[in-house]
Short mmCIF file of C-alpha atoms and ligand atoms in Angstrom, two decimals:
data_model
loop_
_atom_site.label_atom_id
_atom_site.label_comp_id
_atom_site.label_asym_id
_atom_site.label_seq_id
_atom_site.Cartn_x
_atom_site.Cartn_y
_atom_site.Cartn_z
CA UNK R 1 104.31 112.66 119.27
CA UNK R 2 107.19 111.78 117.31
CA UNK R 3 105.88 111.77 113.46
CA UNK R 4 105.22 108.58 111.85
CA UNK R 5 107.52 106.79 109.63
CA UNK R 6 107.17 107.65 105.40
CA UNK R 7 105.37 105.10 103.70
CA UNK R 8 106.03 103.67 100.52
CA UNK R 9 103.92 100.78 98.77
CA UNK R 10 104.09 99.05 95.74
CA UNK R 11 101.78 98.27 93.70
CA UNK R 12 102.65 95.69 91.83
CA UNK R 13 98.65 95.69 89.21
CA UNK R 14 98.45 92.80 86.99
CA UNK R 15 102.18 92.13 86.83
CA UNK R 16 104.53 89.78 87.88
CA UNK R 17 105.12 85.82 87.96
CA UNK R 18 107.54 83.92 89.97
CA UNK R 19 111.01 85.53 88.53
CA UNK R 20 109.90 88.96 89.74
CA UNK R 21 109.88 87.73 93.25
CA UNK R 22 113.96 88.16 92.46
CA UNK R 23 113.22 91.67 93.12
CA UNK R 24 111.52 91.55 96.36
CA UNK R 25 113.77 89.79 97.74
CA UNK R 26 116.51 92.52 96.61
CA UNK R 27 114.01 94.78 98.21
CA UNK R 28 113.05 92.85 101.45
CA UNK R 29 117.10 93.09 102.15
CA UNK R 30 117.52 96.75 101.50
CA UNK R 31 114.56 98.46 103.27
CA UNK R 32 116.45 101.84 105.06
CA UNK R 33 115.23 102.13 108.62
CA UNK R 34 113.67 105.16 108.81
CA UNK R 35 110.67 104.14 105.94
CA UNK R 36 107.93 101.71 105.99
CA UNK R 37 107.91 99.80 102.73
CA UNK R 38 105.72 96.98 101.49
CA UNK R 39 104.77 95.75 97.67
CA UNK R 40 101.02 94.79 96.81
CA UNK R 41 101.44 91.63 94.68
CA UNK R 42 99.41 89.76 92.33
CA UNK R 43 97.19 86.93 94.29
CA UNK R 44 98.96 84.63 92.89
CA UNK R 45 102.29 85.96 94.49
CA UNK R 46 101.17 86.39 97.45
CA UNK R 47 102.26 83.72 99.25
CA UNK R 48 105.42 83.62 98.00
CA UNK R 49 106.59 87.18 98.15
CA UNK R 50 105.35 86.57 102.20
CA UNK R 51 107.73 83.91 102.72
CA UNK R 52 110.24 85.56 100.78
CA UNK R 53 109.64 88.44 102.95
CA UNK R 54 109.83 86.96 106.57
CA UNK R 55 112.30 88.37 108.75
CA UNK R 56 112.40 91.36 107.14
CA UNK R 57 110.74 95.13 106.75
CA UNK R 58 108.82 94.42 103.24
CA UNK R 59 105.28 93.95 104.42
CA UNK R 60 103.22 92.30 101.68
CA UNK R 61 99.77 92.96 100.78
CA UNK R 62 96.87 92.63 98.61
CA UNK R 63 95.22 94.76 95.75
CA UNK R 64 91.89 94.54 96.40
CA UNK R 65 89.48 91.88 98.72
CA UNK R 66 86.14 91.30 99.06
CA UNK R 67 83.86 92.33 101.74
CA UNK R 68 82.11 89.23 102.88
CA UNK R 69 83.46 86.46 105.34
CA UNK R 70 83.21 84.19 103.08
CA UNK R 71 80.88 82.68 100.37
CA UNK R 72 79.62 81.98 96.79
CA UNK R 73 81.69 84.39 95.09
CA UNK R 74 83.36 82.98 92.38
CA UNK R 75 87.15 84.20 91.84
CA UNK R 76 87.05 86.51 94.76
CA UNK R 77 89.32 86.57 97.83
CA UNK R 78 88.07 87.04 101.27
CA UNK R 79 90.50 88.79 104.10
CA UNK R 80 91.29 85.48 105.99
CA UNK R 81 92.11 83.89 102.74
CA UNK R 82 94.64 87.16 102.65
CA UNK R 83 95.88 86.54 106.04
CA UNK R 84 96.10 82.85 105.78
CA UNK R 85 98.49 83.74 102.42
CA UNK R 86 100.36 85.73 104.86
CA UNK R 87 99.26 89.63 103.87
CA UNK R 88 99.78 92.37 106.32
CA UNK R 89 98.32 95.04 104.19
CA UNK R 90 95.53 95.54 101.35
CA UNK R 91 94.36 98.54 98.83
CA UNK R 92 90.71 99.37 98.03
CA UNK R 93 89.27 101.52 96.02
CA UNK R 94 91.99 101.58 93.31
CA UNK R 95 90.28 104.29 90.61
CA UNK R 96 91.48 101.21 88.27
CA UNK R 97 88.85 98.91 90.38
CA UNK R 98 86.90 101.73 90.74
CA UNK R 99 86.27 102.12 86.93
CA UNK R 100 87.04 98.36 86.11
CA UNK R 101 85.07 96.82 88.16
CA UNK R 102 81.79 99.57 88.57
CA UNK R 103 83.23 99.66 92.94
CA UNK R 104 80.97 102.20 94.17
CA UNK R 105 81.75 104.85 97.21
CA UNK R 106 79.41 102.06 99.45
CA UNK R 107 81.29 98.51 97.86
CA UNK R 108 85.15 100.39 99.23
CA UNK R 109 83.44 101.08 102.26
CA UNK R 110 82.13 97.67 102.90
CA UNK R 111 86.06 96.32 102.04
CA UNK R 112 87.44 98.67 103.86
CA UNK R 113 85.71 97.68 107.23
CA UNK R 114 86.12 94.18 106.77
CA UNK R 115 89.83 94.58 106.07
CA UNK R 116 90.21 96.62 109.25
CA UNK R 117 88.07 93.86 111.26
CA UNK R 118 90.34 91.58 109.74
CA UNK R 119 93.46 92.83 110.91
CA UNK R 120 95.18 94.66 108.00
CA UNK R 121 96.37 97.15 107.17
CA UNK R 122 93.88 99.00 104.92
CA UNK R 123 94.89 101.52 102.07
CA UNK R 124 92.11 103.35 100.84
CA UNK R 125 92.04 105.34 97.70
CA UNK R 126 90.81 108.38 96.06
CA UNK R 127 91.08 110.86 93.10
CA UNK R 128 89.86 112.82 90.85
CA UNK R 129 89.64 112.18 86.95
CA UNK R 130 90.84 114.32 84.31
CA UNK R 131 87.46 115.60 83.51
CA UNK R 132 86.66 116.25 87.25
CA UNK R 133 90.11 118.46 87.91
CA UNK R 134 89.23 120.11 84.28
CA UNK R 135 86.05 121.47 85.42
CA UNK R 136 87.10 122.51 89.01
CA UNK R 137 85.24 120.04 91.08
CA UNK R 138 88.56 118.33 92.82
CA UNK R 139 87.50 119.13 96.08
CA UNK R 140 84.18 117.90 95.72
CA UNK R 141 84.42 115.06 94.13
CA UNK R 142 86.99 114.12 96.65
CA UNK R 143 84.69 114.78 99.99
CA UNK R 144 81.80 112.46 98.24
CA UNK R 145 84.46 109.76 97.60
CA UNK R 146 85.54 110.02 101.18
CA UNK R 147 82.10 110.42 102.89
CA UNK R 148 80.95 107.51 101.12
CA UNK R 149 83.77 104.91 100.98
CA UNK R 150 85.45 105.65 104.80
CA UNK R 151 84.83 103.02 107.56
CA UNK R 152 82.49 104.48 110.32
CA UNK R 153 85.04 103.72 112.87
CA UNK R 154 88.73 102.94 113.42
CA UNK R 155 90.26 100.42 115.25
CA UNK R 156 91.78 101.98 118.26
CA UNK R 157 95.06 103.61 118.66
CA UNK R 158 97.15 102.74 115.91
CA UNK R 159 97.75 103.24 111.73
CA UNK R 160 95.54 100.43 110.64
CA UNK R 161 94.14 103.18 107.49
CA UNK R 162 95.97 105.21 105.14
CA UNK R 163 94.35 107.23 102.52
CA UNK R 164 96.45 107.50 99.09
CA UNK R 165 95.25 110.75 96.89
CA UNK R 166 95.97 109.36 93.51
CA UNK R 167 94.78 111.53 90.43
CA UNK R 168 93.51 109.35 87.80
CA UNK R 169 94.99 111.49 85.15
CA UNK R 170 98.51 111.01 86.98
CA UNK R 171 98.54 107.44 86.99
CA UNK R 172 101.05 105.64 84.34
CA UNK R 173 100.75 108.93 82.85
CA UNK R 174 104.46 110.79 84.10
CA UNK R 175 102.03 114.06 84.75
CA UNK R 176 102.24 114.70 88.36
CA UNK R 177 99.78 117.90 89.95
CA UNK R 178 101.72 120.66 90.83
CA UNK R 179 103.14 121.03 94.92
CA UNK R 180 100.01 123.35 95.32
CA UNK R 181 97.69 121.29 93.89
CA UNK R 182 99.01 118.23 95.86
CA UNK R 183 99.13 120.48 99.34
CA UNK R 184 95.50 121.82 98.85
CA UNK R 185 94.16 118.00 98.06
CA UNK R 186 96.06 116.68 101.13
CA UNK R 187 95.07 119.58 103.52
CA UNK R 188 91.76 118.64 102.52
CA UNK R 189 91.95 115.10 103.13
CA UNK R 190 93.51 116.26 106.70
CA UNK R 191 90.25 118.28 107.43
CA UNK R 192 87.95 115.40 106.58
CA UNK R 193 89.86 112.97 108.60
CA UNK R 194 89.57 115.19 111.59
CA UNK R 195 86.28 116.01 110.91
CA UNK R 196 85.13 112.59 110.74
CA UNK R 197 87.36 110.78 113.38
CA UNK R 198 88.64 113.87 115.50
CA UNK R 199 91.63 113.23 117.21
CA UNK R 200 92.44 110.00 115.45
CA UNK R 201 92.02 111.68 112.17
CA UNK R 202 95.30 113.89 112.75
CA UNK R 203 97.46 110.40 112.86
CA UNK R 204 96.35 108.78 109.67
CA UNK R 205 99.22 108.61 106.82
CA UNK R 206 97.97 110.32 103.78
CA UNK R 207 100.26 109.20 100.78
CA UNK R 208 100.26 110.83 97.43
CA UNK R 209 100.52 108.17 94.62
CA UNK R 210 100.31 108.29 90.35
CA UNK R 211 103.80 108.62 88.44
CA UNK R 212 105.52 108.52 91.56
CA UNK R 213 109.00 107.90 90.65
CA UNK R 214 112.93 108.16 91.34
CA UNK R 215 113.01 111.67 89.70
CA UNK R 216 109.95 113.46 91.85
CA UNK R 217 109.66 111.63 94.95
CA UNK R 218 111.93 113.91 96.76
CA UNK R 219 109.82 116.73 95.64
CA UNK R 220 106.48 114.81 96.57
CA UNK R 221 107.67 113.29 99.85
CA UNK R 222 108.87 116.56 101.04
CA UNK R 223 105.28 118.20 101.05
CA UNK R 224 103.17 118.85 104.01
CA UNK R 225 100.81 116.24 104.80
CA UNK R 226 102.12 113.96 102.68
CA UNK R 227 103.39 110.61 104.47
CA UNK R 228 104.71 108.78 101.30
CA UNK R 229 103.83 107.05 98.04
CA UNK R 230 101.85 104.18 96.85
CA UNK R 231 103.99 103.09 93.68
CA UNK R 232 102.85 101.40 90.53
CA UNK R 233 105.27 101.58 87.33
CA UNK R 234 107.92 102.41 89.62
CA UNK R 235 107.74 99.65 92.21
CA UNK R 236 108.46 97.05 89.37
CA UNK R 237 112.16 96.95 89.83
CA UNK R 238 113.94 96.79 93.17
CA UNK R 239 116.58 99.26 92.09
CA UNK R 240 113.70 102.62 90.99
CA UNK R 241 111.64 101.32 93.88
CA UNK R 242 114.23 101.73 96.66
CA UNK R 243 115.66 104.78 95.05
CA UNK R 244 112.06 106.69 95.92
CA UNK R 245 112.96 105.34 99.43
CA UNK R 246 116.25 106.97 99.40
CA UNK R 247 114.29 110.08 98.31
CA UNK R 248 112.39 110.33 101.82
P1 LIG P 1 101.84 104.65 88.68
O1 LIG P 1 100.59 103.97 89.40
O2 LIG P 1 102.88 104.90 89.74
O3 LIG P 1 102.29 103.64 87.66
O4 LIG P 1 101.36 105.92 88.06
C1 LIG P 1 100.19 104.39 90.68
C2 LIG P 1 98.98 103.61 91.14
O5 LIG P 1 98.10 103.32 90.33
O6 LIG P 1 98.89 103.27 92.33
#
C-alpha cells in the first residue's frame, strides 16, 4: 500500500475577517503535490474561503460542529449547515474547546460520529496538559481521551478520521516534546487505533500539532507515525504555512 499523502491543516482559531482570505487564496494556488493541505476557518469565512478554494487542493473546514441534526441550539452549527457552506473537513475536540467549552470525552464522540455520517472529514484531537505530562500520566490520560471520544465505527475504506496529538502545553507556546516523546505518544495512538478498529486502524493519519512551525516541521514530519501537522499560529500567513509544506 503506497503510504498516504502528509497532511497539513490550518487552524485558523478565532482569527481572520475577509482580507485574510488574501492568503488562502496565495495558498489554494501553491499547494505542492505530494501534501494534503486544508485551513479550518472561522464560521464566518467559511463560505468564502470555499469558493475561493474551488478548483484547487486547499480543502476547507470547520473548527468545531455540533452533534445533533439540527435544532434549538442557539449559535451552534450543525454538519449540513457545514456542508451546505461548502466544508470538506472539521476538528473536534480542540483541548481549547475542550477546556473552553467543558466538551467532555462523550460530547467529541457524539461530533465526531455525526461528522463522519455527514460526510467529512473528521479531525479528532487529543493531549495531555502540562500538569498531566509533569506527573507522568501521558499515556493514560491519552487512552481515556481516546476510549471515550472515538466513533464506534468507521466509515468504510477510506481516511474519513485523523487523530492530531496536540500537547496542551505546546500549543502557542514554541515548546515542542522532544522526537522521543512525540514517537512514544504516536506509537501509542497506533496501538489504540489497531486495537480498536484492527486493520483499519493501521491507515488512519496521526498528525502531531502545537508550535508547529517553519523551523521544526522538518524535524516533526520526519518522525515515525507521524502523517503531518494541524497548524495554528503558523497557518496565519500563506508564506510560514506553505513553508511547513515544503518541510514534508
Ligand atoms: P499552534 O496551535 O500551532 O499555534 O501552537 C496548534 C493548535 O492549537 O492546533
Amino acid at each position: 500500500m503506497a503510504k498516504p499523502q502528509a497532511m497539513i491543516i490550518g487552524n485558523w482559531k478565532m482569527f481572520g475577517t475577509a482580507p485574510m482570505l488574501a492568503e488562502l487564496a496565495v495558498m489554494a494556488a501553491a499547494i505542492p503535490a505530494h501534501v494534503t493541505m486544508g485551513i479550518c476557518p472561522p464560521f464566518t469565512l467559511i463560505q468564502r474561503a470555499a469558493q475561493i478554494a474551488t478548483g484547487s487542493r486547499l480543502l476547507i473546514g470547520a473548527q468545531d460542529v455540533h452533534p445533533a441534526e439540527k435544532g434549538a441550539h442557539t449559535g451552534c452549527i450543525s454538519v449540513a449547515m457545514l456542508r451546505d457552506a461548502g466544508a470538506q473537513l472539521v476538528i473536534v475536540g480542540h483541548s481549547e474547546r475542550r477546556a473552553d467549552n467543558f466538551e467532555s470525552n462523550a460530547m467529541v464522540k457524539a461530533k465526531a460520529q455525526a461528522a463522519l455520517a455527514g460526510d467529512l472529514r473528521t479531525i479528532l484531537c487529543v493531549g495531555e496538559t502540562a500538569a498531566e505530562r509533569d506527573a507522568g500520566n501521558t499515556l493514560e490520560v491519552i487512552t481515556a481521551q481516546l476510549s471515550g471520544s472515538l466513533p464506534d465505527t468507521l466509515p468504510a475504506g477510506d481516511a474519513a478520521l485523523v487523530i492530531a496529538y496536540e500537547p496542551v502545553w505546546a500549543i502557542g507556546t514554541g515548546r515542542i516534546p522532544s522526537a522521543e516523546d512525540v514517537c512514544e505518544v504516536h506509537a501509542h495512538i497506533r496501538a489504540a487505533l489497531q486495537a480498536r478498529y484492527g486493520q483499519q486502524g493501521g491507515a488512519i493519519a496521526i498528525l502531531y500539532g502545537g508550535s508547529v512551525n517553519p523551523g521544526n516541521a522538518a524535524l516533526l514530519l520526519n518522525l515515525p507515525e507521524v502523517g503531518g501537522a494541524l497548524v495554528g499560529g503558523a497557518s496565519l500567513t500563506a508564506e510560514s504555512f506553505l513553508a511547513i509544506a515544503a518541510a514534508v
